[in-house]
Structures are given as structure tokens and as C-alpha cells.
Amino acid sequence: ADQVDHVIFTLRPPMDVRVDKRPVRTERKSVSIAVTGALWNDLEKAGADPVLALKLGEIFQWTLDFYKDVQPGNRFTFVYQEHTVDGERYGQSELLGIRFEGSTTKEAFRFTKDSTEAPTYYDAEGNSLRLAFLKAPLKFSRVSSGFTMKRFHPVQHRWKSHLGTDYAAPYGTPILAVGDGVVEKAGYTAGNGNYVKIRHNGVYETQYLHMRKILVKQGQQVEQGQTIGEVGSTGLATGPHVCFRFWKNGKQVDHRREELPSADPLPQEDRFSFEMHRDHLMAQMEQAE
């Protein structure tokens, strides 16, 4: 028989409400899957909502590099809440707890102390998963060239340093500001093509090169995740990508090797409630595994 690589448990009795005179059933479930390729397909094969893969990218966008860290054979375990009407999924499923096991182990737990606050995801120690900077300026792409002191330039045909990370993506893909800041420069040069440079504070700056279109202006305040341009191939580029450059104290560094500052941790007065909630979710994930 084929080896079973996933299992789904219904973890609590469904709760019923009604919409259009039909009952909406809400169930909490868990699933543990080994990555074989596209996580969307793996979730679908496991009988879980594949849209959870997109939500996973949003939750771990600060702490997990999906281009480098997630490999076949790694494992994701989820606890999620699903709504159904007449046996069909209704609305959006909600991720409550996640564990990733690969070259590193990452966990996330959805927590809010009351219904008036937006939920936040924390690690097992109560640290917010939200960092001051996103891991990458594109939601979905691939690294086509990394930060290196010696690379053969595909246009100039000579060896030189490449003090940035190239993310290849289709023309028009939204380019996101990786952190809050002010647009320091927005313009064009022969080498950079259309580009934007953002000052985030007295320590950090970022730059985004080869845009097809610039969507912000110099002096404009931008927020983390805001679209500031579109992927293109202007300047010295052989195909559509964004060259992402990261400055720390005036020096260009490899952002994928940096320990980036995080957002505020869980308030001390909420820690006991969080730990009770976390332990319950961890037990459910262990059952699924």
C-alpha cells in the first residue's frame, strides 16, 4: 500500500450558524504533510484548503525564506479552522498554529486577547513574527543571483561584485517596500534602470532596481508591504527581475544573512493566556504528526 504521508483530525465538535437559511459548520482541524513540490498541491492532496499556502506565506514572510529554506522532504503541520455549507468550503479557512520542520524549525501561533483586536502571530516564546523588514520584496519569485563579491556580469561580460540579490519574476509583478520609510530617490540611471531607494531609519536603507514602472515619488512616506513599482528589465538587465540592495550603516550587506530587528513582543500581562493557548495548539499539532 502507498505510504500515508498526511492525516487530518477533527479536533472539536462543529459549531453551527446559518447563512441564507443554510447551516454553516465550523470545525477545527489539523494536518501534517511532507513537502513534495508546490505546497498548494500538497495541501490539496491532503484534503485541506490549498489557500492556506498563501496565508502561510504571509505569516512567515518575515522569518522564513521560501526560496531557500523550504525543500522537498520538509514538513508543515497546521491547526486550522474551516467553515462549510452543505459539505462545501465556505469563506476563508483560518490558520491557528503552524510548525515548519526543515533545516530549521519555525512555529507560529495565532493569538488575540479579545475579539476587538486583530490577531497576531507569535513564536513559542511570545515574540512577534513580524519583523521590521520583509524577507524579500516580492511575494512569489525565485533568486536568480545572490550577493557575492565576484560574479560574471551577464550584460557587461566581465567579473565584478554583485552587492544585491536578484529576484526573477514576470513583467508587472508588484514590488513591495520591505519596511516602513521615506522614498529617498525615485528615478532612472543607465545601469539601474528605473529604481527606488528608501530610507527606513538612521541605520537601514533599501534599493529596488530595473523596474518597469515606478509607483511612488521622492519624499513619499511608504509602509511595509506597499507596492512601490513593477518588475521590469530596464537598465543593465537581461530579463525581468528586481535587484534588491540593502544598506546597514551606509554599507551594502547581504540581507539574507542579517539578524533583522523584530516588532514588539507579547505584553507581559497576556503571557499566561498565550501560553495556555499555545500549549493546546502544540498538543493538536503533535497529534497530527
PDB file of C-alpha atoms in Angstrom:
ATOM      1  CA  ALA A   1       0.000   0.000   0.000  1.00  0.00           C
ATOM      2  CA  ASP A   2       1.071   3.573  -0.596  1.00  0.00           C
ATOM      3  CA  GLN A   3       2.608   5.214   2.444  1.00  0.00           C
ATOM      4  CA  VAL A   4       0.180   7.657   4.074  1.00  0.00           C
ATOM      5  CA  ASP A   5       2.034  10.942   4.464  1.00  0.00           C
ATOM      6  CA  HIS A   6      -0.692  13.075   5.980  1.00  0.00           C
ATOM      7  CA  VAL A   7      -3.603  12.804   8.357  1.00  0.00           C
ATOM      8  CA  ILE A   8      -6.455  15.149   9.246  1.00  0.00           C
ATOM      9  CA  PHE A   9      -8.205  15.184  12.623  1.00  0.00           C
ATOM     10  CA  THR A  10     -11.390  16.992  13.567  1.00  0.00           C
ATOM     11  CA  LEU A  11     -10.375  18.395  16.926  1.00  0.00           C
ATOM     12  CA  ARG A  12     -13.610  19.745  18.336  1.00  0.00           C
ATOM     13  CA  PRO A  13     -17.331  19.382  17.564  1.00  0.00           C
ATOM     14  CA  PRO A  14     -18.509  21.681  14.763  1.00  0.00           C
ATOM     15  CA  MET A  15     -20.305  24.901  15.661  1.00  0.00           C
ATOM     16  CA  ASP A  16     -23.352  25.764  13.581  1.00  0.00           C
ATOM     17  CA  VAL A  17     -24.567  29.189  12.452  1.00  0.00           C
ATOM     18  CA  ARG A  18     -26.778  29.961   9.470  1.00  0.00           C
ATOM     19  CA  VAL A  19     -26.357  31.859   6.198  1.00  0.00           C
ATOM     20  CA  ASP A  20     -29.121  32.090   3.585  1.00  0.00           C
ATOM     21  CA  LYS A  21     -31.108  29.717   5.832  1.00  0.00           C
ATOM     22  CA  ARG A  22     -28.427  27.043   5.468  1.00  0.00           C
ATOM     23  CA  PRO A  23     -26.218  25.983   8.402  1.00  0.00           C
ATOM     24  CA  VAL A  24     -22.551  26.992   8.365  1.00  0.00           C
ATOM     25  CA  ARG A  25     -20.453  24.378  10.149  1.00  0.00           C
ATOM     26  CA  THR A  26     -17.164  25.462  11.738  1.00  0.00           C
ATOM     27  CA  GLU A  27     -14.593  22.791  12.532  1.00  0.00           C
ATOM     28  CA  ARG A  28     -11.082  22.929  13.892  1.00  0.00           C
ATOM     29  CA  LYS A  29      -8.753  20.502  12.089  1.00  0.00           C
ATOM     30  CA  SER A  30      -5.083  19.636  11.895  1.00  0.00           C
ATOM     31  CA  VAL A  31      -2.949  18.279   9.074  1.00  0.00           C
ATOM     32  CA  SER A  32       0.710  17.286   8.786  1.00  0.00           C
ATOM     33  CA  ILE A  33       2.256  16.999   5.318  1.00  0.00           C
ATOM     34  CA  ALA A  34       5.672  16.417   3.803  1.00  0.00           C
ATOM     35  CA  VAL A  35       6.633  18.891   1.098  1.00  0.00           C
ATOM     36  CA  THR A  36       6.923  17.212  -2.300  1.00  0.00           C
ATOM     37  CA  GLY A  37       6.898  20.291  -4.538  1.00  0.00           C
ATOM     38  CA  ALA A  38       4.277  23.012  -4.656  1.00  0.00           C
ATOM     39  CA  LEU A  39       2.771  23.382  -1.180  1.00  0.00           C
ATOM     40  CA  TRP A  40      -0.582  24.287  -2.769  1.00  0.00           C
ATOM     41  CA  ASN A  41      -0.750  20.824  -4.384  1.00  0.00           C
ATOM     42  CA  ASP A  42       0.419  19.070  -1.214  1.00  0.00           C
ATOM     43  CA  LEU A  43      -2.381  20.680   0.806  1.00  0.00           C
ATOM     44  CA  GLU A  44      -4.962  19.864  -1.836  1.00  0.00           C
ATOM     45  CA  LYS A  45      -3.885  16.197  -1.893  1.00  0.00           C
ATOM     46  CA  ALA A  46      -4.169  16.119   1.912  1.00  0.00           C
ATOM     47  CA  GLY A  47      -7.781  17.314   1.700  1.00  0.00           C
ATOM     48  CA  ALA A  48      -7.008  20.696   3.273  1.00  0.00           C
ATOM     49  CA  ASP A  49      -7.806  24.108   1.843  1.00  0.00           C
ATOM     50  CA  PRO A  50      -4.897  24.900  -0.563  1.00  0.00           C
ATOM     51  CA  VAL A  51      -5.419  28.633   0.030  1.00  0.00           C
ATOM     52  CA  LEU A  52      -3.680  28.036   3.365  1.00  0.00           C
ATOM     53  CA  ALA A  53      -0.427  28.008   1.379  1.00  0.00           C
ATOM     54  CA  LEU A  54      -0.906  31.682   0.533  1.00  0.00           C
ATOM     55  CA  LYS A  55      -1.693  32.569   4.134  1.00  0.00           C
ATOM     56  CA  LEU A  56       1.385  30.669   5.220  1.00  0.00           C
ATOM     57  CA  GLY A  57       3.492  32.925   3.003  1.00  0.00           C
ATOM     58  CA  GLU A  58       2.005  35.995   4.676  1.00  0.00           C
ATOM     59  CA  ILE A  59       2.579  34.706   8.214  1.00  0.00           C
ATOM     60  CA  PHE A  60       6.204  33.635   7.690  1.00  0.00           C
ATOM     61  CA  GLN A  61       7.180  36.383   5.258  1.00  0.00           C
ATOM     62  CA  TRP A  62       9.441  37.938   7.900  1.00  0.00           C
ATOM     63  CA  THR A  63      11.119  34.807   9.236  1.00  0.00           C
ATOM     64  CA  LEU A  64      11.168  32.091   6.550  1.00  0.00           C
ATOM     65  CA  ASP A  65      12.846  32.395   3.165  1.00  0.00           C
ATOM     66  CA  PHE A  66      10.622  30.256   0.926  1.00  0.00           C
ATOM     67  CA  TYR A  67      13.188  30.453  -1.900  1.00  0.00           C
ATOM     68  CA  LYS A  68      15.937  28.900   0.212  1.00  0.00           C
ATOM     69  CA  ASP A  69      14.564  27.260   3.360  1.00  0.00           C
ATOM     70  CA  VAL A  70      11.640  25.172   2.082  1.00  0.00           C
ATOM     71  CA  GLN A  71      12.787  21.987   0.322  1.00  0.00           C
ATOM     72  CA  PRO A  72      11.190  18.646  -0.633  1.00  0.00           C
ATOM     73  CA  GLY A  73      11.041  16.379   2.402  1.00  0.00           C
ATOM     74  CA  ASN A  74      10.473  19.248   4.838  1.00  0.00           C
ATOM     75  CA  ARG A  75       7.287  19.074   6.894  1.00  0.00           C
ATOM     76  CA  PHE A  76       4.482  21.532   7.656  1.00  0.00           C
ATOM     77  CA  THR A  77       1.957  20.849  10.407  1.00  0.00           C
ATOM     78  CA  PHE A  78      -1.138  23.049  10.705  1.00  0.00           C
ATOM     79  CA  VAL A  79      -4.044  23.579  13.036  1.00  0.00           C
ATOM     80  CA  TYR A  80      -6.745  25.475  11.184  1.00  0.00           C
ATOM     81  CA  GLN A  81     -10.399  26.390  11.328  1.00  0.00           C
ATOM     82  CA  GLU A  82     -12.627  25.619   8.357  1.00  0.00           C
ATOM     83  CA  HIS A  83     -16.196  26.641   7.520  1.00  0.00           C
ATOM     84  CA  THR A  84     -18.535  24.574   5.319  1.00  0.00           C
ATOM     85  CA  VAL A  85     -22.052  24.890   3.903  1.00  0.00           C
ATOM     86  CA  ASP A  86     -23.711  21.687   2.690  1.00  0.00           C
ATOM     87  CA  GLY A  87     -20.322  19.980   2.839  1.00  0.00           C
ATOM     88  CA  GLU A  88     -18.574  22.602   0.674  1.00  0.00           C
ATOM     89  CA  ARG A  89     -15.966  25.050   1.962  1.00  0.00           C
ATOM     90  CA  TYR A  90     -17.424  28.466   2.757  1.00  0.00           C
ATOM     91  CA  GLY A  91     -15.380  31.626   3.255  1.00  0.00           C
ATOM     92  CA  GLN A  92     -11.739  31.574   4.248  1.00  0.00           C
ATOM     93  CA  SER A  93     -10.022  29.000   6.423  1.00  0.00           C
ATOM     94  CA  GLU A  94      -8.012  30.412   9.329  1.00  0.00           C
ATOM     95  CA  LEU A  95      -4.557  29.228  10.364  1.00  0.00           C
ATOM     96  CA  LEU A  96      -4.297  28.927  14.155  1.00  0.00           C
ATOM     97  CA  GLY A  97      -0.973  27.147  14.648  1.00  0.00           C
ATOM     98  CA  ILE A  98       1.872  26.160  12.302  1.00  0.00           C
ATOM     99  CA  ARG A  99       5.088  24.195  12.669  1.00  0.00           C
ATOM    100  CA  PHE A 100       7.721  24.012   9.917  1.00  0.00           C
ATOM    101  CA  GLU A 101      10.464  21.379  10.172  1.00  0.00           C
ATOM    102  CA  GLY A 102      13.373  21.582   7.766  1.00  0.00           C
ATOM    103  CA  SER A 103      16.948  22.822   8.120  1.00  0.00           C
ATOM    104  CA  THR A 104      15.418  24.978  10.845  1.00  0.00           C
ATOM    105  CA  THR A 105      12.228  24.683  12.904  1.00  0.00           C
ATOM    106  CA  LYS A 106       9.745  27.553  12.883  1.00  0.00           C
ATOM    107  CA  GLU A 107       6.463  27.821  14.762  1.00  0.00           C
ATOM    108  CA  ALA A 108       3.631  30.344  14.707  1.00  0.00           C
ATOM    109  CA  PHE A 109       0.610  30.700  16.985  1.00  0.00           C
ATOM    110  CA  ARG A 110      -2.341  32.969  16.271  1.00  0.00           C
ATOM    111  CA  PHE A 111      -3.352  34.879  19.401  1.00  0.00           C
ATOM    112  CA  THR A 112      -5.536  37.781  20.447  1.00  0.00           C
ATOM    113  CA  LYS A 113      -6.706  38.556  23.962  1.00  0.00           C
ATOM    114  CA  ASP A 114     -10.191  39.658  22.881  1.00  0.00           C
ATOM    115  CA  SER A 115     -12.390  39.944  19.798  1.00  0.00           C
ATOM    116  CA  THR A 116     -11.773  43.685  19.410  1.00  0.00           C
ATOM    117  CA  GLU A 117      -8.102  43.238  18.474  1.00  0.00           C
ATOM    118  CA  ALA A 118      -6.671  41.984  15.218  1.00  0.00           C
ATOM    119  CA  PRO A 119      -4.973  38.582  15.723  1.00  0.00           C
ATOM    120  CA  THR A 120      -1.177  38.444  15.735  1.00  0.00           C
ATOM    121  CA  TYR A 121       1.159  35.504  15.156  1.00  0.00           C
ATOM    122  CA  TYR A 122       3.856  34.780  17.741  1.00  0.00           C
ATOM    123  CA  ASP A 123       6.568  32.167  18.099  1.00  0.00           C
ATOM    124  CA  ALA A 124       6.596  29.743  21.045  1.00  0.00           C
ATOM    125  CA  GLU A 125       8.377  32.318  23.223  1.00  0.00           C
ATOM    126  CA  GLY A 126       5.792  35.019  22.595  1.00  0.00           C
ATOM    127  CA  ASN A 127       7.905  37.026  20.139  1.00  0.00           C
ATOM    128  CA  SER A 128       6.020  38.615  17.274  1.00  0.00           C
ATOM    129  CA  LEU A 129       6.777  37.059  13.879  1.00  0.00           C
ATOM    130  CA  ARG A 130       6.517  40.480  12.323  1.00  0.00           C
ATOM    131  CA  LEU A 131       9.947  41.953  11.670  1.00  0.00           C
ATOM    132  CA  ALA A 132      10.878  45.471  10.746  1.00  0.00           C
ATOM    133  CA  PHE A 133      11.689  44.138   7.248  1.00  0.00           C
ATOM    134  CA  LEU A 134      10.195  41.547   4.917  1.00  0.00           C
ATOM    135  CA  LYS A 135      12.471  38.736   3.788  1.00  0.00           C
ATOM    136  CA  ALA A 136      12.031  39.675   0.114  1.00  0.00           C
ATOM    137  CA  PRO A 137      10.480  42.499  -1.973  1.00  0.00           C
ATOM    138  CA  LEU A 138       8.311  40.055  -3.976  1.00  0.00           C
ATOM    139  CA  LYS A 139       5.700  37.627  -2.686  1.00  0.00           C
ATOM    140  CA  PHE A 140       6.478  34.862  -5.176  1.00  0.00           C
ATOM    141  CA  SER A 141       9.628  34.606  -7.282  1.00  0.00           C
ATOM    142  CA  ARG A 142      12.996  32.880  -7.305  1.00  0.00           C
ATOM    143  CA  VAL A 143      16.520  34.033  -6.516  1.00  0.00           C
ATOM    144  CA  SER A 144      18.351  34.221  -9.834  1.00  0.00           C
ATOM    145  CA  SER A 145      21.578  35.726  -8.474  1.00  0.00           C
ATOM    146  CA  GLY A 146      22.790  36.212  -4.916  1.00  0.00           C
ATOM    147  CA  PHE A 147      25.022  38.653  -3.063  1.00  0.00           C
ATOM    148  CA  THR A 148      28.645  37.971  -3.994  1.00  0.00           C
ATOM    149  CA  MET A 149      31.967  39.762  -4.314  1.00  0.00           C
ATOM    150  CA  LYS A 150      32.641  38.086  -7.681  1.00  0.00           C
ATOM    151  CA  ARG A 151      30.100  37.413 -10.422  1.00  0.00           C
ATOM    152  CA  PHE A 152      30.340  37.338 -14.223  1.00  0.00           C
ATOM    153  CA  HIS A 153      28.055  40.178 -15.333  1.00  0.00           C
ATOM    154  CA  PRO A 154      25.575  38.901 -17.976  1.00  0.00           C
ATOM    155  CA  VAL A 155      25.497  42.239 -19.861  1.00  0.00           C
ATOM    156  CA  GLN A 156      28.985  43.706 -19.356  1.00  0.00           C
ATOM    157  CA  HIS A 157      30.660  40.267 -19.752  1.00  0.00           C
ATOM    158  CA  ARG A 158      33.246  40.817 -17.035  1.00  0.00           C
ATOM    159  CA  TRP A 159      33.813  39.747 -13.447  1.00  0.00           C
ATOM    160  CA  LYS A 160      32.625  42.196 -10.788  1.00  0.00           C
ATOM    161  CA  SER A 161      30.925  42.262  -7.398  1.00  0.00           C
ATOM    162  CA  HIS A 162      27.146  41.930  -7.128  1.00  0.00           C
ATOM    163  CA  LEU A 163      26.122  43.680  -3.915  1.00  0.00           C
ATOM    164  CA  GLY A 164      22.457  42.723  -4.065  1.00  0.00           C
ATOM    165  CA  THR A 165      20.040  39.838  -4.559  1.00  0.00           C
ATOM    166  CA  ASP A 166      18.206  39.325  -7.866  1.00  0.00           C
ATOM    167  CA  TYR A 167      14.627  38.038  -7.699  1.00  0.00           C
ATOM    168  CA  ALA A 168      13.335  36.856 -11.084  1.00  0.00           C
ATOM    169  CA  ALA A 169       9.605  37.264 -11.730  1.00  0.00           C
ATOM    170  CA  PRO A 170       7.250  38.018 -14.643  1.00  0.00           C
ATOM    171  CA  TYR A 171       6.896  41.550 -16.001  1.00  0.00           C
ATOM    172  CA  GLY A 172       4.479  43.599 -13.934  1.00  0.00           C
ATOM    173  CA  THR A 173       4.865  41.609 -10.695  1.00  0.00           C
ATOM    174  CA  PRO A 174       4.318  44.034  -7.772  1.00  0.00           C
ATOM    175  CA  ILE A 175       7.494  45.127  -5.982  1.00  0.00           C
ATOM    176  CA  LEU A 176       6.921  45.717  -2.259  1.00  0.00           C
ATOM    177  CA  ALA A 177       8.625  48.036   0.199  1.00  0.00           C
ATOM    178  CA  VAL A 178      10.233  45.674   2.723  1.00  0.00           C
ATOM    179  CA  GLY A 179       9.760  48.157   5.557  1.00  0.00           C
ATOM    180  CA  ASP A 180       8.271  51.491   6.569  1.00  0.00           C
ATOM    181  CA  GLY A 181      10.232  54.512   5.393  1.00  0.00           C
ATOM    182  CA  VAL A 182      10.572  57.539   3.120  1.00  0.00           C
ATOM    183  CA  VAL A 183      11.407  57.413  -0.599  1.00  0.00           C
ATOM    184  CA  GLU A 184      14.845  58.958  -0.820  1.00  0.00           C
ATOM    185  CA  LYS A 185      15.218  58.600  -4.597  1.00  0.00           C
ATOM    186  CA  ALA A 186      12.947  57.534  -7.454  1.00  0.00           C
ATOM    187  CA  GLY A 187      14.320  57.847 -10.964  1.00  0.00           C
ATOM    188  CA  TYR A 188      16.419  56.351 -13.755  1.00  0.00           C
ATOM    189  CA  THR A 189      20.093  55.649 -14.446  1.00  0.00           C
ATOM    190  CA  ALA A 190      21.677  53.728 -17.308  1.00  0.00           C
ATOM    191  CA  GLY A 191      22.778  50.894 -15.032  1.00  0.00           C
ATOM    192  CA  ASN A 192      19.929  50.721 -12.526  1.00  0.00           C
ATOM    193  CA  GLY A 193      17.111  51.461 -14.943  1.00  0.00           C
ATOM    194  CA  ASN A 194      14.001  52.670 -13.140  1.00  0.00           C
ATOM    195  CA  TYR A 195      14.743  52.397  -9.424  1.00  0.00           C
ATOM    196  CA  VAL A 196      13.574  53.423  -5.957  1.00  0.00           C
ATOM    197  CA  LYS A 197      15.673  53.929  -2.827  1.00  0.00           C
ATOM    198  CA  ILE A 198      14.024  54.046   0.609  1.00  0.00           C
ATOM    199  CA  ARG A 199      15.469  55.294   3.904  1.00  0.00           C
ATOM    200  CA  HIS A 200      13.907  53.355   6.775  1.00  0.00           C
ATOM    201  CA  ASN A 201      15.748  54.983   9.691  1.00  0.00           C
ATOM    202  CA  GLY A 202      19.237  56.114  10.631  1.00  0.00           C
ATOM    203  CA  VAL A 203      20.633  52.615  10.117  1.00  0.00           C
ATOM    204  CA  TYR A 204      18.830  50.935   7.197  1.00  0.00           C
ATOM    205  CA  GLU A 205      18.193  51.788   3.533  1.00  0.00           C
ATOM    206  CA  THR A 206      16.939  49.614   0.663  1.00  0.00           C
ATOM    207  CA  GLN A 207      17.014  49.950  -3.119  1.00  0.00           C
ATOM    208  CA  TYR A 208      14.949  48.285  -5.882  1.00  0.00           C
ATOM    209  CA  LEU A 209      16.337  48.264  -9.447  1.00  0.00           C
ATOM    210  CA  HIS A 210      15.237  47.571 -13.061  1.00  0.00           C
ATOM    211  CA  MET A 211      11.556  48.430 -12.561  1.00  0.00           C
ATOM    212  CA  ARG A 212       9.176  48.550 -15.481  1.00  0.00           C
ATOM    213  CA  LYS A 213       7.162  51.207 -13.682  1.00  0.00           C
ATOM    214  CA  ILE A 214       7.747  53.364 -10.578  1.00  0.00           C
ATOM    215  CA  LEU A 215       4.621  53.892  -8.449  1.00  0.00           C
ATOM    216  CA  VAL A 216       5.968  56.251  -5.742  1.00  0.00           C
ATOM    217  CA  LYS A 217       7.599  59.680  -5.648  1.00  0.00           C
ATOM    218  CA  GLN A 218      10.627  61.114  -3.915  1.00  0.00           C
ATOM    219  CA  GLY A 219       9.757  62.244  -0.386  1.00  0.00           C
ATOM    220  CA  GLN A 220       6.713  59.952  -0.151  1.00  0.00           C
ATOM    221  CA  GLN A 221       6.101  58.006   3.066  1.00  0.00           C
ATOM    222  CA  VAL A 222       5.635  54.271   2.400  1.00  0.00           C
ATOM    223  CA  GLU A 223       4.553  51.358   4.568  1.00  0.00           C
ATOM    224  CA  GLN A 224       5.834  47.814   4.789  1.00  0.00           C
ATOM    225  CA  GLY A 225       4.250  45.686   2.056  1.00  0.00           C
ATOM    226  CA  GLN A 226       3.151  48.694  -0.025  1.00  0.00           C
ATOM    227  CA  THR A 227       3.554  48.293  -3.801  1.00  0.00           C
ATOM    228  CA  ILE A 228       6.207  50.756  -4.969  1.00  0.00           C
ATOM    229  CA  GLY A 229       6.736  49.552  -8.534  1.00  0.00           C
ATOM    230  CA  GLU A 230       6.518  46.723 -11.051  1.00  0.00           C
ATOM    231  CA  VAL A 231       9.122  44.166 -12.128  1.00  0.00           C
ATOM    232  CA  GLY A 232      10.822  45.032 -15.407  1.00  0.00           C
ATOM    233  CA  SER A 233      14.167  44.830 -17.183  1.00  0.00           C
ATOM    234  CA  THR A 234      15.215  48.463 -17.565  1.00  0.00           C
ATOM    235  CA  GLY A 235      18.896  49.397 -17.351  1.00  0.00           C
ATOM    236  CA  LEU A 236      21.560  46.688 -17.463  1.00  0.00           C
ATOM    237  CA  ALA A 237      19.266  43.655 -17.273  1.00  0.00           C
ATOM    238  CA  THR A 238      18.789  40.620 -19.499  1.00  0.00           C
ATOM    239  CA  GLY A 239      15.298  39.690 -18.275  1.00  0.00           C
ATOM    240  CA  PRO A 240      12.542  40.676 -15.841  1.00  0.00           C
ATOM    241  CA  HIS A 241      13.719  40.802 -12.231  1.00  0.00           C
ATOM    242  CA  VAL A 242      14.301  43.163  -9.340  1.00  0.00           C
ATOM    243  CA  CYS A 243      17.791  43.652  -7.967  1.00  0.00           C
ATOM    244  CA  PHE A 244      17.289  44.266  -4.239  1.00  0.00           C
ATOM    245  CA  ARG A 245      20.017  46.088  -2.329  1.00  0.00           C
ATOM    246  CA  PHE A 246      20.238  46.532   1.440  1.00  0.00           C
ATOM    247  CA  TRP A 247      22.329  49.082   3.361  1.00  0.00           C
ATOM    248  CA  LYS A 248      23.250  48.939   7.053  1.00  0.00           C
ATOM    249  CA  ASN A 249      25.078  51.952   8.455  1.00  0.00           C
ATOM    250  CA  GLY A 250      25.954  53.075   4.920  1.00  0.00           C
ATOM    251  CA  LYS A 251      27.435  49.717   3.856  1.00  0.00           C
ATOM    252  CA  GLN A 252      25.775  47.279   1.440  1.00  0.00           C
ATOM    253  CA  VAL A 253      25.230  43.907   3.121  1.00  0.00           C
ATOM    254  CA  ASP A 254      23.588  40.566   2.282  1.00  0.00           C
ATOM    255  CA  HIS A 255      20.122  40.986   3.797  1.00  0.00           C
ATOM    256  CA  ARG A 256      19.588  37.206   3.865  1.00  0.00           C
ATOM    257  CA  ARG A 257      22.407  36.858   6.401  1.00  0.00           C
ATOM    258  CA  GLU A 258      21.329  39.722   8.646  1.00  0.00           C
ATOM    259  CA  GLU A 259      19.598  39.369  12.033  1.00  0.00           C
ATOM    260  CA  LEU A 260      16.799  41.851  11.448  1.00  0.00           C
ATOM    261  CA  PRO A 261      15.000  43.753  14.239  1.00  0.00           C
ATOM    262  CA  SER A 262      11.541  42.499  15.232  1.00  0.00           C
ATOM    263  CA  ALA A 263       8.293  44.123  16.274  1.00  0.00           C
ATOM    264  CA  ASP A 264       7.167  44.376  19.904  1.00  0.00           C
ATOM    265  CA  PRO A 265       6.831  41.071  21.824  1.00  0.00           C
ATOM    266  CA  LEU A 266       3.692  39.869  23.572  1.00  0.00           C
ATOM    267  CA  PRO A 267       2.678  42.101  26.531  1.00  0.00           C
ATOM    268  CA  GLN A 268       3.614  40.511  29.850  1.00  0.00           C
ATOM    269  CA  GLU A 269       0.041  40.636  31.154  1.00  0.00           C
ATOM    270  CA  ASP A 270      -1.114  38.424  28.251  1.00  0.00           C
ATOM    271  CA  ARG A 271       1.615  35.816  28.579  1.00  0.00           C
ATOM    272  CA  PHE A 272      -0.285  33.310  30.753  1.00  0.00           C
ATOM    273  CA  SER A 273      -3.287  33.255  28.387  1.00  0.00           C
ATOM    274  CA  PHE A 274      -0.974  32.938  25.393  1.00  0.00           C
ATOM    275  CA  GLU A 275       0.965  30.031  26.903  1.00  0.00           C
ATOM    276  CA  MET A 276      -2.237  28.119  27.665  1.00  0.00           C
ATOM    277  CA  HIS A 277      -3.427  28.711  24.089  1.00  0.00           C
ATOM    278  CA  ARG A 278      -0.004  27.790  22.643  1.00  0.00           C
ATOM    279  CA  ASP A 279       0.215  24.542  24.609  1.00  0.00           C
ATOM    280  CA  HIS A 280      -3.229  23.479  23.398  1.00  0.00           C
ATOM    281  CA  LEU A 281      -2.277  24.115  19.759  1.00  0.00           C
ATOM    282  CA  MET A 282       1.061  22.330  20.174  1.00  0.00           C
ATOM    283  CA  ALA A 283      -0.707  19.254  21.508  1.00  0.00           C
ATOM    284  CA  GLN A 284      -3.000  19.260  18.492  1.00  0.00           C
ATOM    285  CA  MET A 285      -0.032  19.569  16.111  1.00  0.00           C
ATOM    286  CA  GLU A 286       1.755  16.707  17.826  1.00  0.00           C
ATOM    287  CA  GLN A 287      -1.363  14.568  17.438  1.00  0.00           C
ATOM    288  CA  ALA A 288      -1.416  15.295  13.708  1.00  0.00           C
ATOM    289  CA  GLU A 289       2.290  14.466  13.355  1.00  0.00           C
TER     290      GLU A 289
END
